[in-house]
Amino acid sequence: QPLKFNFIITMAYFDKYGVEFTDDRKTLVKCPKELKGRYEIPDGVQYIGNCAFEGCRFLELITISNSVISIGHGAFAMCKNLEDIYFLS
């Protein structure tokens, strides 16, 4: 009997910094490790995925919009130069 496979294809969106989001832009999936300095999570993002910023060693400051309702496990792990995380109200 032949094997059957079910594929789920998800589309992604990348901002001008190369940060990956789900197509609906509600989940921040992954930040490129080369991102430097500051980054502001866009309004409308609700979820920061597991390990989304892991290893972004050049990132120094992140501003999180008030639309974010969940931050995944290890989202900022090994961000050695991350000094501040601001939460907008």
Short mmCIF file of C-alpha atoms in Angstrom, two decimals, residues 2-85:
data_model
loop_
_atom_site.label_atom_id
_atom_site.label_comp_id
_atom_site.label_asym_id
_atom_site.label_seq_id
_atom_site.Cartn_x
_atom_site.Cartn_y
_atom_site.Cartn_z
CA PRO A 2 1.45 3.40 -0.93
CA LEU A 3 2.43 5.84 1.77
CA LYS A 4 0.26 8.90 2.19
CA PHE A 5 1.61 12.25 3.22
CA ASN A 6 -0.27 15.29 4.40
CA PHE A 7 1.53 18.56 3.89
CA ILE A 8 0.68 21.81 5.57
CA ILE A 9 2.11 24.74 3.73
CA THR A 10 2.45 27.93 5.69
CA MET A 11 3.42 31.21 4.15
CA ALA A 12 5.86 33.54 5.82
CA TYR A 13 6.40 37.27 5.81
CA PHE A 14 9.80 38.91 6.31
CA ASP A 15 10.20 42.54 7.35
CA LYS A 16 12.98 44.83 6.10
CA TYR A 17 15.31 43.50 8.82
CA GLY A 18 14.80 39.88 7.79
CA VAL A 19 12.64 39.05 10.82
CA GLU A 20 10.24 36.22 9.98
CA PHE A 21 6.53 36.33 10.81
CA THR A 22 3.61 34.11 10.00
CA ASP A 23 1.70 35.25 6.94
CA ASP A 24 -0.99 36.88 9.11
CA ARG A 25 1.84 38.73 10.93
CA LYS A 26 0.48 37.74 14.33
CA THR A 27 3.45 35.56 15.29
CA LEU A 28 7.09 36.58 15.24
CA VAL A 29 8.82 33.34 14.29
CA LYS A 30 12.54 34.05 14.01
CA CYS A 31 14.95 36.93 14.08
CA PRO A 32 18.19 36.72 12.07
CA LYS A 33 21.18 36.31 14.37
CA GLU A 34 22.96 39.17 12.57
CA LEU A 35 20.41 41.82 13.67
CA LYS A 36 22.24 44.64 15.49
CA GLY A 37 21.25 47.38 17.89
CA ARG A 38 17.55 47.99 18.51
CA TYR A 39 14.42 46.29 17.26
CA GLU A 40 10.79 47.23 17.77
CA ILE A 41 8.24 44.46 17.49
CA PRO A 42 5.50 45.82 15.23
CA ASP A 43 2.03 46.57 16.50
CA GLY A 44 -0.34 43.72 15.70
CA VAL A 45 2.09 40.96 16.63
CA GLN A 46 0.46 38.83 19.33
CA TYR A 47 2.96 36.03 19.83
CA ILE A 48 6.73 35.82 20.05
CA GLY A 49 7.66 32.26 19.18
CA ASN A 50 9.86 29.85 21.12
CA CYS A 51 13.53 30.75 20.68
CA ALA A 52 12.56 33.59 18.29
CA PHE A 53 15.56 35.77 19.21
CA GLU A 54 17.83 33.00 20.47
CA GLY A 55 21.48 33.75 19.84
CA CYS A 56 20.94 37.31 18.59
CA ARG A 57 24.15 38.39 20.25
CA PHE A 58 24.30 41.84 18.65
CA LEU A 59 20.83 42.89 19.75
CA GLU A 60 20.93 45.50 22.52
CA LEU A 61 17.35 46.71 23.01
CA ILE A 62 13.90 45.36 22.13
CA THR A 63 10.64 47.24 22.33
CA ILE A 64 7.56 45.02 22.61
CA SER A 65 4.24 46.43 21.44
CA ASN A 66 1.20 46.19 23.67
CA SER A 67 -0.45 43.79 21.21
CA VAL A 68 1.90 40.98 22.34
CA ILE A 69 0.05 38.56 24.64
CA SER A 70 2.50 35.63 24.73
CA ILE A 71 6.27 35.21 24.72
CA GLY A 72 7.55 31.74 23.92
CA HIS A 73 10.02 29.68 25.91
CA GLY A 74 13.62 30.80 25.45
CA ALA A 75 12.59 33.68 23.20
CA PHE A 76 15.63 35.74 24.24
CA ALA A 77 18.04 32.95 25.20
CA MET A 78 21.72 33.64 24.63
CA CYS A 79 21.21 37.30 23.66
CA LYS A 80 24.47 38.25 25.34
CA ASN A 81 24.31 41.99 24.67
CA LEU A 82 20.60 42.51 25.27
CA GLU A 83 20.47 45.23 27.91
CA ASP A 84 16.84 46.38 27.88
CA ILE A 85 13.41 45.11 26.95
#
